[in-house]
């Protein structure tokens, strides 16, 4: 004759099995969403092409950041703040809707359109960028938050390597930037180009051009007057500006070296952290649910009334209760082990982040046969260059063919 377990114990056992099976399941995105990049079908008139300067992003690391809690590692964010702008540059360049697109070290660089961003989230699985754009006249174009979730296929070996795992947010922003410029009249585009040029002139020769521009109460630039096109000073300043652009292009080689240098380890980091994020989320959810289930099983089993007039029934109930209690404790201990495993994931992420370092190679500039070496970060090098540029202008050294800028050699890429 088979001994039947009381209904209370059967309910507890069934509930435990059901909740454990549900708690262990975490859905995962296979294919990430995509956005088609708008690309010019016809060549746009050069007179209507605006130059774009992409600033380094703000890393978005909270002041009271606790990496163990937030899993935001400053080393990685600082690297991303240089890496992601360069990829936006390449994305915008590929559309055919813009003039020169450069990563610029600061707002000191006179250009037509400025693009900036803040990294609000980036862990290989989820990315959120808050992007904004404005032009040289001070007009604010827009600010928008772009977000996406990557999938398993985002890091697949067979994928298109020109497409970054975060490509959707880059394409969304590029499309929005193009949509906005379409709202501008041709004369507005011409005015933006005039203003950025005059801002450079005023910076180099404030006495001659400082009063050509003024600002209203809202910070918008007002063109008071345009310089005469036959002014020989204009030709000279335009030559100087071309040399300045050459230096900015050279600095872009520094950003390119960094971009291509960390491409493989950064992708590996994102792929690994995505896997760890999914595992961490699964472990955390499963651990909490297992702990609750274990506690419920223990409490429920202890609450079962094992007193019975039948010795055989009493014995069966005691055995069932003991088994349920043991299962409950095993579930609780399993939850503790899973929390420890999640902690190991965080430690691995932290270790991976320590390899990211961004340094700019020194840049050599030759002026009138004299060699000058600019050192420090790209930002510091450009600041030194602008000081040198003003000194050259003030002393009327001239440029013509007397300035040479050495291009840094791109580092060799490891084979994949």
Short mmCIF file of C-alpha atoms in Angstrom, two decimals:
data_model
loop_
_atom_site.label_atom_id
_atom_site.label_comp_id
_atom_site.label_asym_id
_atom_site.label_seq_id
_atom_site.Cartn_x
_atom_site.Cartn_y
_atom_site.Cartn_z
CA UNK A 1 0.00 0.00 0.00
CA UNK A 2 1.46 3.35 -1.07
CA UNK A 3 1.69 6.17 1.42
CA UNK A 4 0.16 9.43 0.19
CA UNK A 5 1.77 12.73 1.04
CA UNK A 6 -0.44 15.41 2.61
CA UNK A 7 -1.77 18.04 0.24
CA UNK A 8 0.24 20.85 1.93
CA UNK A 9 3.58 19.18 1.19
CA UNK A 10 2.59 18.41 -2.41
CA UNK A 11 1.61 22.05 -2.96
CA UNK A 12 4.93 23.27 -1.54
CA UNK A 13 6.91 20.86 -3.73
CA UNK A 14 4.95 21.79 -6.86
CA UNK A 15 5.32 25.52 -6.16
CA UNK A 16 9.05 25.15 -5.62
CA UNK A 17 9.58 23.27 -8.88
CA UNK A 18 7.46 25.74 -10.85
CA UNK A 19 9.11 28.90 -9.47
CA UNK A 20 12.60 27.50 -9.83
CA UNK A 21 12.00 26.62 -13.48
CA UNK A 22 10.55 30.09 -14.15
CA UNK A 23 13.29 31.87 -12.23
CA UNK A 24 16.03 30.21 -14.26
CA UNK A 25 14.68 31.49 -17.59
CA UNK A 26 15.95 34.79 -19.00
CA UNK A 27 15.12 35.69 -22.58
CA UNK A 28 17.96 37.03 -24.72
CA UNK A 29 17.90 39.15 -27.86
CA UNK A 30 19.25 37.26 -30.87
CA UNK A 31 19.18 39.98 -33.53
CA UNK A 32 19.42 43.66 -32.60
CA UNK A 33 17.24 46.28 -34.24
CA UNK A 34 18.77 48.13 -37.19
CA UNK A 35 18.32 51.54 -38.77
CA UNK A 36 19.12 52.15 -42.42
CA UNK A 37 21.60 54.99 -42.86
CA UNK A 38 20.48 57.78 -45.20
CA UNK A 39 23.07 58.21 -47.96
CA UNK A 40 23.17 60.89 -50.66
CA UNK A 41 22.09 59.53 -54.04
CA UNK A 42 23.35 62.64 -55.84
CA UNK A 43 26.40 64.79 -55.24
CA UNK A 44 25.60 67.78 -53.05
CA UNK A 45 26.94 71.18 -54.10
CA UNK A 46 30.15 71.93 -52.20
CA UNK A 47 28.84 75.41 -51.34
CA UNK A 48 26.06 73.75 -49.31
CA UNK A 49 28.24 71.26 -47.46
CA UNK A 50 28.86 72.10 -43.83
CA UNK A 51 31.96 70.94 -42.00
CA UNK A 52 31.29 68.99 -38.81
CA UNK A 53 33.41 68.83 -35.68
CA UNK A 54 32.76 65.91 -33.32
CA UNK A 55 33.89 66.62 -29.77
CA UNK A 56 35.09 63.99 -27.34
CA UNK A 57 32.14 62.67 -25.36
CA UNK A 58 31.57 63.12 -21.68
CA UNK A 59 32.18 59.72 -20.04
CA UNK A 60 29.09 59.99 -17.85
CA UNK A 61 30.73 58.51 -14.75
CA UNK A 62 28.75 59.57 -11.62
CA UNK A 63 30.70 61.53 -9.01
CA UNK A 64 29.82 59.00 -6.32
CA UNK A 65 30.32 56.06 -8.66
CA UNK A 66 30.78 52.69 -7.01
CA UNK A 67 31.96 50.38 -9.77
CA UNK A 68 31.01 47.32 -7.74
CA UNK A 69 27.40 48.49 -7.71
CA UNK A 70 27.04 50.34 -11.03
CA UNK A 71 29.49 48.27 -13.10
CA UNK A 72 30.63 51.59 -14.62
CA UNK A 73 34.42 51.54 -14.90
CA UNK A 74 36.09 54.94 -15.49
CA UNK A 75 38.92 53.41 -17.53
CA UNK A 76 36.47 52.00 -20.05
CA UNK A 77 34.29 55.11 -20.17
CA UNK A 78 37.31 57.35 -20.81
CA UNK A 79 38.29 55.10 -23.71
CA UNK A 80 34.74 55.07 -25.08
CA UNK A 81 34.61 58.87 -24.86
CA UNK A 82 37.35 58.93 -27.52
CA UNK A 83 36.39 55.82 -29.47
CA UNK A 84 32.68 56.50 -30.11
CA UNK A 85 33.15 60.05 -31.53
CA UNK A 86 35.56 58.71 -34.14
CA UNK A 87 33.03 56.12 -35.24
CA UNK A 88 30.38 58.83 -35.55
CA UNK A 89 32.85 60.75 -37.71
CA UNK A 90 33.22 57.77 -40.06
CA UNK A 91 29.45 57.27 -40.13
CA UNK A 92 28.77 60.91 -41.06
CA UNK A 93 31.53 60.87 -43.66
CA UNK A 94 29.91 57.90 -45.36
CA UNK A 95 26.62 59.72 -45.95
CA UNK A 96 27.89 62.26 -48.48
CA UNK A 97 25.80 65.03 -46.88
CA UNK A 98 28.68 66.87 -45.17
CA UNK A 99 31.96 68.55 -45.93
CA UNK A 100 34.97 67.62 -43.81
CA UNK A 101 34.03 65.66 -40.70
CA UNK A 102 36.67 65.72 -38.00
CA UNK A 103 37.05 64.74 -34.38
CA UNK A 104 38.09 67.99 -32.75
CA UNK A 105 39.87 68.46 -29.42
CA UNK A 106 37.83 71.45 -28.26
CA UNK A 107 35.42 74.22 -29.23
CA UNK A 108 38.52 76.30 -30.06
CA UNK A 109 38.47 74.70 -33.49
CA UNK A 110 36.41 76.90 -35.77
CA UNK A 111 34.00 74.73 -37.72
CA UNK A 112 30.44 74.96 -39.05
CA UNK A 113 28.64 72.38 -36.91
CA UNK A 114 29.56 71.07 -33.46
CA UNK A 115 28.45 67.64 -32.25
CA UNK A 116 28.79 66.42 -28.70
CA UNK A 117 27.51 63.61 -26.54
CA UNK A 118 27.27 62.02 -23.10
CA UNK A 119 27.56 58.29 -22.50
CA UNK A 120 24.67 57.48 -20.20
CA UNK A 121 24.92 53.70 -20.51
CA UNK A 122 27.27 51.31 -22.24
CA UNK A 123 27.85 47.75 -21.14
CA UNK A 124 28.09 45.84 -24.39
CA UNK A 125 24.42 44.89 -24.23
CA UNK A 126 22.70 48.24 -23.75
CA UNK A 127 23.91 51.63 -24.95
CA UNK A 128 22.36 55.04 -24.34
CA UNK A 129 23.92 58.19 -25.78
CA UNK A 130 22.59 61.70 -25.25
CA UNK A 131 23.61 63.64 -28.37
CA UNK A 132 23.33 67.29 -29.28
CA UNK A 133 24.25 69.51 -32.20
CA UNK A 134 24.64 73.25 -32.74
CA UNK A 135 26.19 75.44 -35.42
CA UNK A 136 28.74 78.24 -35.46
CA UNK A 137 26.05 80.94 -35.23
CA UNK A 138 25.08 79.63 -31.78
CA UNK A 139 21.86 78.09 -33.03
CA UNK A 140 20.97 74.97 -31.06
CA UNK A 141 19.87 72.26 -33.46
CA UNK A 142 18.60 69.51 -31.20
CA UNK A 143 19.34 67.21 -28.30
CA UNK A 144 18.14 63.63 -28.40
CA UNK A 145 18.72 60.41 -26.49
CA UNK A 146 19.55 57.33 -28.54
CA UNK A 147 19.39 53.84 -27.11
CA UNK A 148 19.50 50.24 -28.27
CA UNK A 149 20.00 46.70 -27.09
CA UNK A 150 22.54 44.55 -28.88
CA UNK A 151 21.95 40.91 -29.70
CA UNK A 152 24.00 37.76 -29.88
CA UNK A 153 24.52 38.32 -33.62
CA UNK A 154 25.89 41.83 -32.96
CA UNK A 155 29.25 40.27 -32.07
CA UNK A 156 29.13 37.31 -34.45
CA UNK A 157 32.30 36.48 -36.38
CA UNK A 158 30.42 36.51 -39.70
CA UNK A 159 28.96 40.01 -39.28
CA UNK A 160 29.86 43.07 -41.38
CA UNK A 161 32.90 44.46 -39.57
CA UNK A 162 32.22 47.99 -40.83
CA UNK A 163 29.06 47.96 -38.73
CA UNK A 164 29.71 48.61 -35.06
CA UNK A 165 27.57 46.65 -32.56
CA UNK A 166 26.15 50.05 -31.57
CA UNK A 167 25.60 51.07 -35.22
CA UNK A 168 21.88 51.69 -34.82
CA UNK A 169 22.40 54.68 -32.50
CA UNK A 170 25.02 56.15 -34.85
CA UNK A 171 22.72 55.79 -37.85
CA UNK A 172 19.77 57.25 -35.93
CA UNK A 173 21.81 60.31 -35.00
CA UNK A 174 23.26 60.74 -38.50
CA UNK A 175 19.77 60.58 -40.01
CA UNK A 176 18.46 63.15 -37.52
CA UNK A 177 21.37 65.48 -38.25
CA UNK A 178 20.66 65.25 -41.97
CA UNK A 179 16.93 65.78 -41.39
CA UNK A 180 17.67 68.98 -39.51
CA UNK A 181 20.00 70.45 -42.13
CA UNK A 182 17.27 69.86 -44.72
CA UNK A 183 15.13 72.40 -42.85
CA UNK A 184 17.71 75.16 -43.47
CA UNK A 185 17.53 77.52 -46.40
CA UNK A 186 20.64 77.72 -48.64
CA UNK A 187 21.28 81.27 -47.43
CA UNK A 188 21.30 80.03 -43.83
CA UNK A 189 23.91 77.42 -44.70
CA UNK A 190 26.03 80.08 -46.40
CA UNK A 191 25.74 82.29 -43.33
CA UNK A 192 26.91 79.46 -41.04
CA UNK A 193 30.02 79.03 -43.21
CA UNK A 194 30.67 82.77 -43.17
CA UNK A 195 30.40 82.92 -39.40
CA UNK A 196 32.78 80.04 -38.75
CA UNK A 197 35.34 81.67 -41.06
CA UNK A 198 34.97 85.06 -39.39
CA UNK A 199 35.34 83.46 -35.97
CA UNK A 200 38.69 82.07 -37.05
CA UNK A 201 39.74 85.43 -38.48
CA UNK A 202 38.73 87.21 -35.27
CA UNK A 203 40.70 84.72 -33.19
CA UNK A 204 43.85 85.25 -35.27
CA UNK A 205 43.47 88.99 -35.82
CA UNK A 206 41.08 90.44 -33.20
CA UNK A 207 42.09 94.02 -33.98
CA UNK A 208 41.14 93.68 -37.63
CA UNK A 209 38.13 91.37 -37.40
CA UNK A 210 36.97 91.50 -33.80
CA UNK A 211 34.10 93.84 -34.61
CA UNK A 212 32.78 91.97 -37.62
CA UNK A 213 30.72 89.76 -35.30
CA UNK A 214 28.58 90.52 -32.28
CA UNK A 215 26.22 88.54 -30.05
CA UNK A 216 22.62 89.12 -29.08
CA UNK A 217 21.17 88.46 -25.63
CA UNK A 218 20.49 84.85 -26.49
CA UNK A 219 24.10 84.21 -27.50
CA UNK A 220 23.36 84.10 -31.22
CA UNK A 221 26.03 85.49 -33.54
CA UNK A 222 25.18 88.60 -35.54
CA UNK A 223 27.29 89.44 -38.60
CA UNK A 224 27.89 93.19 -38.48
CA UNK A 225 29.77 93.29 -41.75
CA UNK A 226 31.67 91.04 -44.11
CA UNK A 227 35.28 91.70 -45.11
CA UNK A 228 36.11 92.82 -48.62
CA UNK A 229 36.95 89.81 -50.76
CA UNK A 230 39.87 91.63 -52.41
CA UNK A 231 41.49 92.32 -49.04
CA UNK A 232 44.96 90.67 -49.17
CA UNK A 233 44.65 89.91 -45.45
CA UNK A 234 41.72 87.61 -46.22
CA UNK A 235 43.79 85.47 -48.58
CA UNK A 236 46.54 85.22 -46.01
CA UNK A 237 44.18 84.25 -43.20
CA UNK A 238 42.54 81.63 -45.40
CA UNK A 239 45.97 80.12 -46.03
CA UNK A 240 46.55 80.08 -42.30
CA UNK A 241 43.21 78.41 -41.76
CA UNK A 242 44.14 75.69 -44.24
CA UNK A 243 47.27 75.03 -42.18
CA UNK A 244 45.14 74.91 -39.06
CA UNK A 245 42.88 72.35 -40.71
CA UNK A 246 45.97 70.35 -41.64
CA UNK A 247 46.96 70.21 -37.97
CA UNK A 248 43.44 69.15 -36.96
CA UNK A 249 43.58 66.44 -39.63
CA UNK A 250 46.90 65.34 -38.18
CA UNK A 251 45.37 65.17 -34.72
CA UNK A 252 42.65 63.03 -36.25
CA UNK A 253 45.38 60.54 -37.05
CA UNK A 254 46.03 60.35 -33.31
CA UNK A 255 42.36 59.59 -32.75
CA UNK A 256 42.49 57.09 -35.61
CA UNK A 257 45.51 55.36 -34.06
CA UNK A 258 43.65 55.08 -30.78
CA UNK A 259 40.43 54.00 -32.49
CA UNK A 260 42.02 51.21 -34.51
CA UNK A 261 44.38 50.31 -31.70
CA UNK A 262 41.63 49.48 -29.22
CA UNK A 263 39.07 48.21 -31.74
CA UNK A 264 39.72 44.52 -31.17
CA UNK A 265 40.12 44.56 -27.37
CA UNK A 266 37.18 46.94 -27.04
CA UNK A 267 34.93 44.68 -29.09
CA UNK A 268 36.14 41.74 -27.04
CA UNK A 269 35.35 43.64 -23.88
CA UNK A 270 31.87 44.54 -25.06
CA UNK A 271 31.15 40.99 -26.18
CA UNK A 272 32.38 39.55 -22.90
CA UNK A 273 30.60 42.10 -20.72
CA UNK A 274 27.39 41.54 -22.68
CA UNK A 275 27.62 37.83 -21.93
CA UNK A 276 28.43 38.59 -18.32
CA UNK A 277 25.60 41.10 -18.05
CA UNK A 278 23.11 38.51 -19.26
CA UNK A 279 24.60 35.90 -16.90
CA UNK A 280 24.71 38.38 -14.03
CA UNK A 281 21.08 39.36 -14.56
CA UNK A 282 20.10 35.71 -14.79
CA UNK A 283 22.10 34.80 -11.67
CA UNK A 284 20.73 37.72 -9.69
CA UNK A 285 17.12 36.98 -10.64
CA UNK A 286 17.54 33.26 -10.12
CA UNK A 287 19.37 33.72 -6.81
CA UNK A 288 16.69 35.97 -5.35
CA UNK A 289 13.90 33.67 -6.45
CA UNK A 290 15.73 30.59 -5.26
CA UNK A 291 16.32 32.20 -1.86
CA UNK A 292 12.64 33.06 -1.56
CA UNK A 293 11.63 29.59 -2.69
CA UNK A 294 14.02 28.01 -0.21
CA UNK A 295 12.71 30.09 2.62
CA UNK A 296 9.14 29.25 1.64
CA UNK A 297 9.89 25.54 1.45
CA UNK A 298 11.60 25.56 4.85
CA UNK A 299 8.86 27.59 6.47
CA UNK A 300 6.11 25.55 4.85
CA UNK A 301 7.71 22.25 5.74
CA UNK A 302 8.25 23.26 9.35
CA UNK A 303 4.64 24.31 9.56
CA UNK A 304 3.28 20.91 8.51
CA UNK A 305 1.55 19.12 11.38
CA UNK A 306 3.30 15.76 11.58
CA UNK A 307 1.25 14.42 14.48
CA UNK A 308 -0.80 11.45 13.33
CA UNK A 309 -2.49 8.48 14.91
CA UNK A 310 -0.97 6.26 12.29
CA UNK A 311 2.71 5.55 12.87
CA UNK A 312 3.36 4.71 9.23
CA UNK A 313 1.72 7.94 8.10
CA UNK A 314 3.61 9.89 10.76
CA UNK A 315 6.88 8.40 9.54
CA UNK A 316 6.14 9.23 5.89
CA UNK A 317 5.26 12.83 6.72
CA UNK A 318 8.47 13.26 8.75
CA UNK A 319 10.56 11.90 5.86
CA UNK A 320 8.81 14.21 3.37
CA UNK A 321 9.24 17.18 5.70
CA UNK A 322 12.94 16.46 6.16
CA UNK A 323 13.45 16.16 2.39
CA UNK A 324 11.63 19.44 1.78
CA UNK A 325 13.69 21.22 4.44
CA UNK A 326 16.93 19.90 2.93
CA UNK A 327 15.84 21.01 -0.53
CA UNK A 328 15.00 24.44 0.87
CA UNK A 329 18.41 24.84 2.49
CA UNK A 330 20.16 23.62 -0.67
CA UNK A 331 18.23 26.22 -2.63
CA UNK A 332 19.29 28.96 -0.22
CA UNK A 333 22.95 27.90 -0.39
CA UNK A 334 22.73 27.74 -4.18
CA UNK A 335 21.47 31.33 -4.16
CA UNK A 336 24.49 32.38 -2.07
CA UNK A 337 26.84 30.68 -4.53
CA UNK A 338 25.15 32.43 -7.45
CA UNK A 339 25.61 35.82 -5.78
CA UNK A 340 29.28 34.98 -5.45
CA UNK A 341 29.39 34.04 -9.15
CA UNK A 342 27.86 37.41 -10.05
CA UNK A 343 30.60 39.07 -8.00
CA UNK A 344 33.21 37.16 -10.00
CA UNK A 345 31.67 38.50 -13.22
CA UNK A 346 32.08 42.06 -11.95
CA UNK A 347 35.70 41.41 -11.02
CA UNK A 348 36.40 40.06 -14.52
CA UNK A 349 34.83 43.15 -16.08
CA UNK A 350 36.99 45.37 -13.87
CA UNK A 351 40.14 43.53 -14.91
CA UNK A 352 39.27 43.85 -18.59
CA UNK A 353 38.83 47.60 -18.24
CA UNK A 354 42.39 48.23 -17.06
CA UNK A 355 43.90 47.79 -20.54
CA UNK A 356 42.39 50.99 -21.96
CA UNK A 357 44.82 53.90 -22.12
CA UNK A 358 44.59 56.86 -24.55
CA UNK A 359 47.76 58.74 -25.36
CA UNK A 360 48.60 61.00 -28.29
CA UNK A 361 51.97 60.66 -29.99
CA UNK A 362 54.01 63.88 -30.17
CA UNK A 363 53.44 65.98 -33.29
CA UNK A 364 56.34 67.67 -35.07
CA UNK A 365 55.71 71.00 -36.84
CA UNK A 366 58.35 72.72 -38.96
CA UNK A 367 58.08 76.48 -39.34
CA UNK A 368 60.62 78.37 -41.44
CA UNK A 369 63.05 75.53 -41.06
CA UNK A 370 62.69 75.42 -37.29
CA UNK A 371 61.35 72.17 -35.82
CA UNK A 372 58.84 72.40 -33.01
CA UNK A 373 57.56 69.40 -31.05
CA UNK A 374 54.05 69.44 -29.61
CA UNK A 375 53.47 66.98 -26.78
CA UNK A 376 50.72 65.93 -24.41
CA UNK A 377 47.17 64.95 -25.16
CA UNK A 378 45.54 65.88 -28.45
CA UNK A 379 43.75 68.70 -26.63
CA UNK A 380 47.01 70.04 -25.16
CA UNK A 381 48.78 69.77 -28.51
CA UNK A 382 46.10 71.78 -30.27
CA UNK A 383 46.14 74.46 -27.58
CA UNK A 384 49.90 74.77 -28.02
CA UNK A 385 49.46 74.92 -31.77
CA UNK A 386 46.95 77.76 -31.59
CA UNK A 387 49.32 79.77 -29.41
CA UNK A 388 52.07 79.15 -31.93
CA UNK A 389 49.72 80.08 -34.77
CA UNK A 390 48.95 83.47 -33.23
CA UNK A 391 52.62 84.15 -32.61
CA UNK A 392 53.42 83.34 -36.23
CA UNK A 393 50.67 85.62 -37.45
CA UNK A 394 51.69 88.45 -35.15
CA UNK A 395 55.33 88.27 -36.22
CA UNK A 396 54.25 87.88 -39.85
CA UNK A 397 56.38 84.79 -40.34
CA UNK A 398 53.98 83.63 -43.02
CA UNK A 399 53.11 80.15 -44.07
CA UNK A 400 53.20 79.66 -47.82
CA UNK A 401 55.34 76.50 -48.06
CA UNK A 402 57.26 76.98 -44.85
CA UNK A 403 55.15 74.77 -42.56
CA UNK A 404 55.30 71.02 -42.59
CA UNK A 405 53.25 68.82 -40.30
CA UNK A 406 54.46 65.30 -39.59
CA UNK A 407 51.80 62.59 -39.72
CA UNK A 408 51.97 59.99 -36.96
CA UNK A 409 52.34 56.43 -38.20
CA UNK A 410 49.31 54.22 -37.68
CA UNK A 411 50.04 51.36 -35.36
CA UNK A 412 50.06 47.84 -36.78
CA UNK A 413 46.88 45.94 -36.14
CA UNK A 414 46.98 42.46 -34.71
CA UNK A 415 45.47 39.85 -36.97
CA UNK A 416 42.08 38.61 -35.84
#
